[in-house]
mmCIF file of C-alpha atoms in Angstrom:
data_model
loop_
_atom_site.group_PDB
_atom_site.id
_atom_site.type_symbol
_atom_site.label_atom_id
_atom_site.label_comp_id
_atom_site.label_asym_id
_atom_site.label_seq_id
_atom_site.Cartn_x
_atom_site.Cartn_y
_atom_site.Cartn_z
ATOM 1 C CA UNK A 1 -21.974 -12.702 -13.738
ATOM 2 C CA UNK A 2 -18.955 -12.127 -11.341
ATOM 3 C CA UNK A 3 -16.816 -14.178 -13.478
ATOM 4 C CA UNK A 4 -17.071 -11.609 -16.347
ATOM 5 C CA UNK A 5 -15.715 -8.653 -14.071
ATOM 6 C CA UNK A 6 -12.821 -7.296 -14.969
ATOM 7 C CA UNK A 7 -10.116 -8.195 -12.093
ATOM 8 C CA UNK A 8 -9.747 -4.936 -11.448
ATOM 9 C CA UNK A 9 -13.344 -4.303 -10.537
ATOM 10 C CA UNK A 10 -14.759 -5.410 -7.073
ATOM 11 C CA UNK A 11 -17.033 -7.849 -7.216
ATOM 12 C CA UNK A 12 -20.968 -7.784 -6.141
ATOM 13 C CA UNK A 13 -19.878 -10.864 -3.171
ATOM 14 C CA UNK A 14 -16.982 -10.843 -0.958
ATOM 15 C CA UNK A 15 -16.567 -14.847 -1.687
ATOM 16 C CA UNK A 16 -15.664 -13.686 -4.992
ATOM 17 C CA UNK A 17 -12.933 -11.707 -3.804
ATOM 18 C CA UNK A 18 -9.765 -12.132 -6.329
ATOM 19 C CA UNK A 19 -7.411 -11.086 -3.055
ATOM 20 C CA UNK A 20 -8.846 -13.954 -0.989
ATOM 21 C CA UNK A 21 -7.845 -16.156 -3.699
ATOM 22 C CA UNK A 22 -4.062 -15.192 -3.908
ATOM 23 C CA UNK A 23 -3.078 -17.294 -0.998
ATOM 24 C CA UNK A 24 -1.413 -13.736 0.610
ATOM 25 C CA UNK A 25 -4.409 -13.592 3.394
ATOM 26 C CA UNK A 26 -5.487 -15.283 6.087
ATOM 27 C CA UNK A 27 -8.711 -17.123 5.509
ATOM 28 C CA UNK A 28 -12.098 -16.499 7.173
ATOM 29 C CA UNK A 29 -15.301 -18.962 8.758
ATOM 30 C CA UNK A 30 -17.920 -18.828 6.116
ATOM 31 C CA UNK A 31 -20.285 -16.119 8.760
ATOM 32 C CA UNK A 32 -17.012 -13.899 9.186
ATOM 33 C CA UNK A 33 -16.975 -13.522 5.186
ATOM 34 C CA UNK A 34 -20.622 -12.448 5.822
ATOM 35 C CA UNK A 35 -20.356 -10.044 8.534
ATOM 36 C CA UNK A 36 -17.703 -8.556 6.272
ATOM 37 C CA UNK A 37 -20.333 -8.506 3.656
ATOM 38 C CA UNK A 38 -22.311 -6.516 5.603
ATOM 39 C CA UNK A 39 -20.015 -4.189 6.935
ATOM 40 C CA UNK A 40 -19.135 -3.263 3.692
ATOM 41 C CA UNK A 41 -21.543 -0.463 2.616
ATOM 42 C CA UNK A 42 -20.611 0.154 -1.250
ATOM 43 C CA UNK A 43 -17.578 0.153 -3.668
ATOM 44 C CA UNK A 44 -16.372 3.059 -5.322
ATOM 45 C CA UNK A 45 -13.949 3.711 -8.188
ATOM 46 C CA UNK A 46 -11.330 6.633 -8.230
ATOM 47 C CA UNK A 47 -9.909 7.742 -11.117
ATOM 48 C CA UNK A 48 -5.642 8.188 -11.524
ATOM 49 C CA UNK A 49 -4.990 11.421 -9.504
ATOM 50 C CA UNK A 50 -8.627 12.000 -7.934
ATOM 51 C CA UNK A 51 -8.798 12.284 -3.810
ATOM 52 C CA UNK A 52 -9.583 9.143 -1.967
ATOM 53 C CA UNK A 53 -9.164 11.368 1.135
ATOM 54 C CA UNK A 54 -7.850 15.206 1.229
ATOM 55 C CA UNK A 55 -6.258 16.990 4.008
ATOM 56 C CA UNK A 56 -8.167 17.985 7.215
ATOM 57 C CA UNK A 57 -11.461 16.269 5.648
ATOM 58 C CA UNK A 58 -13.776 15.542 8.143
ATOM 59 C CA UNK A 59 -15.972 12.001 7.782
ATOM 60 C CA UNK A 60 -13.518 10.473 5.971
ATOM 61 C CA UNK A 61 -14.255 6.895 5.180
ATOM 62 C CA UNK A 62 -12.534 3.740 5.898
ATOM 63 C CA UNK A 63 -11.528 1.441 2.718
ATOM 64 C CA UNK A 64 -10.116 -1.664 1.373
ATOM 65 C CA UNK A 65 -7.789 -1.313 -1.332
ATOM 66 C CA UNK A 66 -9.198 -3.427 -4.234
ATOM 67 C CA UNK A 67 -6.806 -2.913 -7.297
ATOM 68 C CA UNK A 68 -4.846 -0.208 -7.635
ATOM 69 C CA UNK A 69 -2.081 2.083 -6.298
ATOM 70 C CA UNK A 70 -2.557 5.028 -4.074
ATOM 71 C CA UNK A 71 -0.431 6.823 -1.760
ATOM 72 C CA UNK A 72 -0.888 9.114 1.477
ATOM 73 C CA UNK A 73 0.349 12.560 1.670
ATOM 74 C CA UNK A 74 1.334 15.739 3.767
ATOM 75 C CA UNK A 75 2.282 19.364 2.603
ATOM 76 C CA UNK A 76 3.668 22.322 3.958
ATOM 77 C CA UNK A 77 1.937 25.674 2.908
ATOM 78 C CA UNK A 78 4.206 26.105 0.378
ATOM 79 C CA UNK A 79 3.064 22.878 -1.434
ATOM 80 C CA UNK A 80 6.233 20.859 -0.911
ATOM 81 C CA UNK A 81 4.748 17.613 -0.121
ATOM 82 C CA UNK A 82 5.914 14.056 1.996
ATOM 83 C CA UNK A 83 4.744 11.355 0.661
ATOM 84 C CA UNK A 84 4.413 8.891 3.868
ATOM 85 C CA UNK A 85 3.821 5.510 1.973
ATOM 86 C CA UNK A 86 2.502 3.635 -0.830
ATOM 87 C CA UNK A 87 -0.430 1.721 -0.689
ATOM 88 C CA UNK A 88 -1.538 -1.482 -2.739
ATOM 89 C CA UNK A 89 -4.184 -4.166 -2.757
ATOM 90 C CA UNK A 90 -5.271 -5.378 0.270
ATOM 91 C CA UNK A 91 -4.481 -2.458 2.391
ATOM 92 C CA UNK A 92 -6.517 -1.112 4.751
ATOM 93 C CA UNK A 93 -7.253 2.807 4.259
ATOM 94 C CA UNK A 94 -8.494 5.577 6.207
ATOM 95 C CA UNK A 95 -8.269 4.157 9.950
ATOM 96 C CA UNK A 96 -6.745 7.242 11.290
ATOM 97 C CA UNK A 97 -9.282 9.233 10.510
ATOM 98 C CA UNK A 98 -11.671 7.112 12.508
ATOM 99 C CA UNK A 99 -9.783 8.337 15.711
ATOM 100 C CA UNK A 100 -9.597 11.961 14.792
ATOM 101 C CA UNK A 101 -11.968 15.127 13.907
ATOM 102 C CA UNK A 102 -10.289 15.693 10.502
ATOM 103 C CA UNK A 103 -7.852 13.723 8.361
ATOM 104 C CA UNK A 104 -3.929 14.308 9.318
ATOM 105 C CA UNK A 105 -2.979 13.422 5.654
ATOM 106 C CA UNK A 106 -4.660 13.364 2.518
ATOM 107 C CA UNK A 107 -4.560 9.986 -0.116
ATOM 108 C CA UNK A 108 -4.754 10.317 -3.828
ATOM 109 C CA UNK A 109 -5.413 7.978 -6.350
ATOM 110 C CA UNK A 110 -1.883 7.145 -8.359
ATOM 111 C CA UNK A 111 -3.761 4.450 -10.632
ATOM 112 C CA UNK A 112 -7.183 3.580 -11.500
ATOM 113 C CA UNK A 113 -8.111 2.299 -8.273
ATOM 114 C CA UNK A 114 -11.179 0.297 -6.824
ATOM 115 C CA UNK A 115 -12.470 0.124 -3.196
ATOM 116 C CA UNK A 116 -14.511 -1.246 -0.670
ATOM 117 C CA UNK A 117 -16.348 1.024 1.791
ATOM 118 C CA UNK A 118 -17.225 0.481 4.752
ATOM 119 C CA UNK A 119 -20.147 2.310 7.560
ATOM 120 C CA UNK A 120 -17.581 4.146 9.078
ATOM 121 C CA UNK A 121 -19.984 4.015 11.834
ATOM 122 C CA UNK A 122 -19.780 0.666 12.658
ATOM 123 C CA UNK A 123 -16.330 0.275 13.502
ATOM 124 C CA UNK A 124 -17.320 -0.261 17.467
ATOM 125 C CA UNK A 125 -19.705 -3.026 16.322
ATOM 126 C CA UNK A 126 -17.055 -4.953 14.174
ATOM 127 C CA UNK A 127 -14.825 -5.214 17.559
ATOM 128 C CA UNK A 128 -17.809 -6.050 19.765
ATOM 129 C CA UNK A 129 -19.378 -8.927 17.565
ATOM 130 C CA UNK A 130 -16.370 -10.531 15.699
ATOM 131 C CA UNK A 131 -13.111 -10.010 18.199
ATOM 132 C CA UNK A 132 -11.084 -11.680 15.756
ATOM 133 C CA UNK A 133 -11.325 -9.359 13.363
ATOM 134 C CA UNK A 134 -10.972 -6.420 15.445
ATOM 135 C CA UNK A 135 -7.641 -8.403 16.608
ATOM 136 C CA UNK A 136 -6.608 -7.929 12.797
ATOM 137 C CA UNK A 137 -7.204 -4.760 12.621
ATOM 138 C CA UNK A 138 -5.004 -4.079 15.639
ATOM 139 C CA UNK A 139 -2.474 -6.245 13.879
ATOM 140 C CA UNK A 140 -2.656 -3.686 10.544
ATOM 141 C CA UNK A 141 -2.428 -0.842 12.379
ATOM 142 C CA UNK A 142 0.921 -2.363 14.423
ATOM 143 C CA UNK A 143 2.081 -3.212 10.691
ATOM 144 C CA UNK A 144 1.351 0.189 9.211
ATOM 145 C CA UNK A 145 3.347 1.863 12.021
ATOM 146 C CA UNK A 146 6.117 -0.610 10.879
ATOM 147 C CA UNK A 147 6.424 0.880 7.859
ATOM 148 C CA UNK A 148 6.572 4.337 9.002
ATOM 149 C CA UNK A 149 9.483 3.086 11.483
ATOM 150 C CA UNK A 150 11.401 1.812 8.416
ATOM 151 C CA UNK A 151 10.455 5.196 6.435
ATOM 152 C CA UNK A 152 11.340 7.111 9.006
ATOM 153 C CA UNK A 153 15.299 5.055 9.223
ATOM 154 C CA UNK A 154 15.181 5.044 5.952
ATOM 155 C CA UNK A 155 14.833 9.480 5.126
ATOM 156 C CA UNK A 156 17.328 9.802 8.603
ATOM 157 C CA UNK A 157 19.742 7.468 7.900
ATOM 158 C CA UNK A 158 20.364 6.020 4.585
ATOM 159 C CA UNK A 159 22.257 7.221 2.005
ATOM 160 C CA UNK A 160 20.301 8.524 -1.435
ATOM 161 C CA UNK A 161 21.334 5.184 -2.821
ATOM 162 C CA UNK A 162 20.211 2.936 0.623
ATOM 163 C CA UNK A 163 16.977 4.929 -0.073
ATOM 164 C CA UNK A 164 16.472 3.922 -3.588
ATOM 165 C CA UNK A 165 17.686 0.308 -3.360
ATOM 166 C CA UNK A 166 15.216 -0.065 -0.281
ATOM 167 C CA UNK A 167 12.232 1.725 -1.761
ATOM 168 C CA UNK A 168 12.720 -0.410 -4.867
ATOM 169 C CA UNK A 169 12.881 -3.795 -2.729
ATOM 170 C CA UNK A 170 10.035 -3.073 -0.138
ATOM 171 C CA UNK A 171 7.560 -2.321 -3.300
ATOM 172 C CA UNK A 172 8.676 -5.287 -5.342
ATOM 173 C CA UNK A 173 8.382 -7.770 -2.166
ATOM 174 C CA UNK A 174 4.966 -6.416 -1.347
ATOM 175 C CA UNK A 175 3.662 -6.809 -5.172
ATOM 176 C CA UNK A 176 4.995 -10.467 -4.901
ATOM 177 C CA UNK A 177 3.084 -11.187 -2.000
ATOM 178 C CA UNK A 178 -0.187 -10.730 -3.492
ATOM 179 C CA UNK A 179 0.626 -12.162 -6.867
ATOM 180 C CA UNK A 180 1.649 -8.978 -9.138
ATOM 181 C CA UNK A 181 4.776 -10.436 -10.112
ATOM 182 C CA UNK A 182 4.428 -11.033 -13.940
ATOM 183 C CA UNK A 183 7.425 -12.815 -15.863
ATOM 184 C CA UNK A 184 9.544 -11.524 -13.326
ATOM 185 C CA UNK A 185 8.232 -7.863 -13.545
ATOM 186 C CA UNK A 186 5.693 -6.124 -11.991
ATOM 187 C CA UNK A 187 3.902 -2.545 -12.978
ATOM 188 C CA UNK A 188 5.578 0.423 -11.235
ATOM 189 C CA UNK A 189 3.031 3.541 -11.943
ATOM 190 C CA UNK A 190 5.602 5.709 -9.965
ATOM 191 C CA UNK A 191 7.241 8.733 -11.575
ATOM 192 C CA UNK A 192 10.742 10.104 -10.049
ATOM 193 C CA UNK A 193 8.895 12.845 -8.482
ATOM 194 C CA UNK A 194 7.179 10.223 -6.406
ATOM 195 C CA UNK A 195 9.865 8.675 -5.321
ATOM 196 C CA UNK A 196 11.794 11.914 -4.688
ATOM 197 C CA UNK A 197 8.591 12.951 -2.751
ATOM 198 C CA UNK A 198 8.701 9.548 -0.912
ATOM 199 C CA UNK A 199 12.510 9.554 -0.047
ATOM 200 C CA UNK A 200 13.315 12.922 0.182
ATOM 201 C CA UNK A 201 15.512 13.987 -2.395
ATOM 202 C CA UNK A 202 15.834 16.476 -5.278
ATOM 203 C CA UNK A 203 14.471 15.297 -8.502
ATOM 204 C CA UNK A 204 17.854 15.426 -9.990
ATOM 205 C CA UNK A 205 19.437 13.544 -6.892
ATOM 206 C CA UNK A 206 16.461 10.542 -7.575
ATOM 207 C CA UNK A 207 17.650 10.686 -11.399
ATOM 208 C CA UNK A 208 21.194 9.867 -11.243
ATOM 209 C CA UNK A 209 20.619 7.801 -8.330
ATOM 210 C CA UNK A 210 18.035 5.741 -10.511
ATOM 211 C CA UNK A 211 20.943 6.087 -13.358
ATOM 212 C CA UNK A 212 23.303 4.793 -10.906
ATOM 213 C CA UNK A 213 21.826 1.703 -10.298
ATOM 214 C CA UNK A 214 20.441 0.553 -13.750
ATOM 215 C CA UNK A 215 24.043 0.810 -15.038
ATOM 216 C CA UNK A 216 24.891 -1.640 -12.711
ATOM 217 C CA UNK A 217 22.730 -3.951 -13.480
ATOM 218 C CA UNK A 218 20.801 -4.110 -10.359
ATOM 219 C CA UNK A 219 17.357 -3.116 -11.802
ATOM 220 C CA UNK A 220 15.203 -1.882 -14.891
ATOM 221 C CA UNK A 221 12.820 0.380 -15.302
ATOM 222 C CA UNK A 222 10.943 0.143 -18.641
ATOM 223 C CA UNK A 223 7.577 0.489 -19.966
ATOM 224 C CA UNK A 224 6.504 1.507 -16.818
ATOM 225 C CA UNK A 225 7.636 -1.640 -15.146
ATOM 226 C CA UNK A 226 9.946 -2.745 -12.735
ATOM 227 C CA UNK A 227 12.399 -5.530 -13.158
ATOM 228 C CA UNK A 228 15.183 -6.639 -10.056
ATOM 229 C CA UNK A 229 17.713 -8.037 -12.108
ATOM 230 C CA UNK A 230 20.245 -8.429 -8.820
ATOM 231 C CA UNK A 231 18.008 -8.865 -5.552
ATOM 232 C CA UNK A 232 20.663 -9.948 -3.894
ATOM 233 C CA UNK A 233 22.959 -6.530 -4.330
ATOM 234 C CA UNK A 234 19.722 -4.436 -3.969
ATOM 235 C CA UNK A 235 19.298 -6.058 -0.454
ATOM 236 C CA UNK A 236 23.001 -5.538 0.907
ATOM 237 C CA UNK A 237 22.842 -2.608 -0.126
ATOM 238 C CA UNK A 238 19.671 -1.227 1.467
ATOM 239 C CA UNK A 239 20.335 -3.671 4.304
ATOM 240 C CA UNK A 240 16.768 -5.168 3.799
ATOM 241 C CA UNK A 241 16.234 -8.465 4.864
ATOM 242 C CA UNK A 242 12.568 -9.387 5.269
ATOM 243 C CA UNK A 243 11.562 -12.434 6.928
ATOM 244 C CA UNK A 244 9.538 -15.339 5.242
ATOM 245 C CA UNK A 245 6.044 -13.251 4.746
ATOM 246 C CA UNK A 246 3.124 -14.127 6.817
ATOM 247 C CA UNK A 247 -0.412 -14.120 6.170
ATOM 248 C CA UNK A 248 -2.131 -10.738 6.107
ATOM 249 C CA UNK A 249 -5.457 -9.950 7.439
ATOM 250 C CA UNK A 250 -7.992 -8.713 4.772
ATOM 251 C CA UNK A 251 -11.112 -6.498 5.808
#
């Protein structure tokens, strides 16, 4: 029965897990997998746009990222909004919120996206029976704050076109890691207002930035998918030089 799910779907049995099978994760004993299991208390779908999370929610949930894009959020009263980073499968969602009375930042769905949920109740448990895997979650949460280090360079620092190049590179290497990379191209749901939302600039700023760098040659954007056609460039020019990736933890 698994085998007839659609890949985007999560399946019934964490053994059947199409992320475990990418080769991007590190692998788990046999009764790990099945404390996992039973950690996990449902799945859920979200539709494009609905709220995994929203602002100042209380009894949020934690998540696994099944399939899908999402991003997390945070707006001023005014409605401008930050968007603080993208999320994709495999990602770990909501752990804040397990250390706080109401959620800092909201998450909304930017694709069709499915989840695993799990007893956000349990979290004490998962560190007191399996250390291991509370080590990983330490390990995601050092990671996540990574990110925000290289977000944060990234809005102070760099130059509209750093920005792009880098935003454009750090998605792309991340959707190759887990196996997204299609005949060189991978799906890139993101509109310019994302990535002006993301980065920090005007709409108009992200446009002929964009503009910029498809006329030479570094990248296209088409059918709502993104192609690097000069890695190389993109990299010098964003300064981004990630190290040979190594295996993620997957909750």
């Amino acid at each position: 029965m698994n085998a007839t799910l659609p890949a985007h779907v999560c399946p019934p049995a964490c053994t059947n897990c199409r992320l475990r099978k990418t080769g991007a994760f590190t692998a788990v004993k046999p009764e790990v997998l099945d404390f996992i299991q039973g950690f996990r208390s449902e799945t859920m779908a979200v539709e494009a746009g609905g709220a995994l999370v929203r602002e100042n929610q209380t009894n949020a949930k934690l998540f696994t990222l099944y399939s899908g894009w999402a991003f997390r959020y945070k707006t001023l009263s005014d409605g401008r909004r930050q968007i603080l980073n993208f999320l994709l499968p495999g990602d770990l969602v909501g752990l804040q919120q397990e250390f706080g009375d109401v959620s800092a930042h909201g998450i909304e769905a930017l694709t069709d996206c499915s989840l695993c949920v799990f007893q956000n109740d349990s979290l004490w448990a998962l560190f007191r029976e399996h250390p291991r895997l509370g080590y990983d979650i330490t390990w995601l949460s050092a990671h996540e704050e990574g990110h925000v280090d290289d977000n944060l360079l990234t809005a102070g620092r760099r130059n509209a076109t750093e920005r792009v190049a880098m935003l454009l590179m750090h998605l792309y290497r991340r959707l190759d890691r887990i196996g997204l990379v299609e005949e060189g191209s991978v799906a890139f749901p993101l509109n310019q207002q994302h990535i002006a939302d993301a980065l920090g600039l005007s709409l108009v700023h992200t446009n002929k930035t964009l503009r910029r760098l498809a006329q030479l040659g570094l990248h296209e954007l088409k059918n709502g998918r993104l192609r690097l056609l000069n890695t190389r460039a993109l990299a010098r020019i964003a300064e981004y030089y990630d190290t040979p990736p190594r295996l993620m933890p997957l909750l």
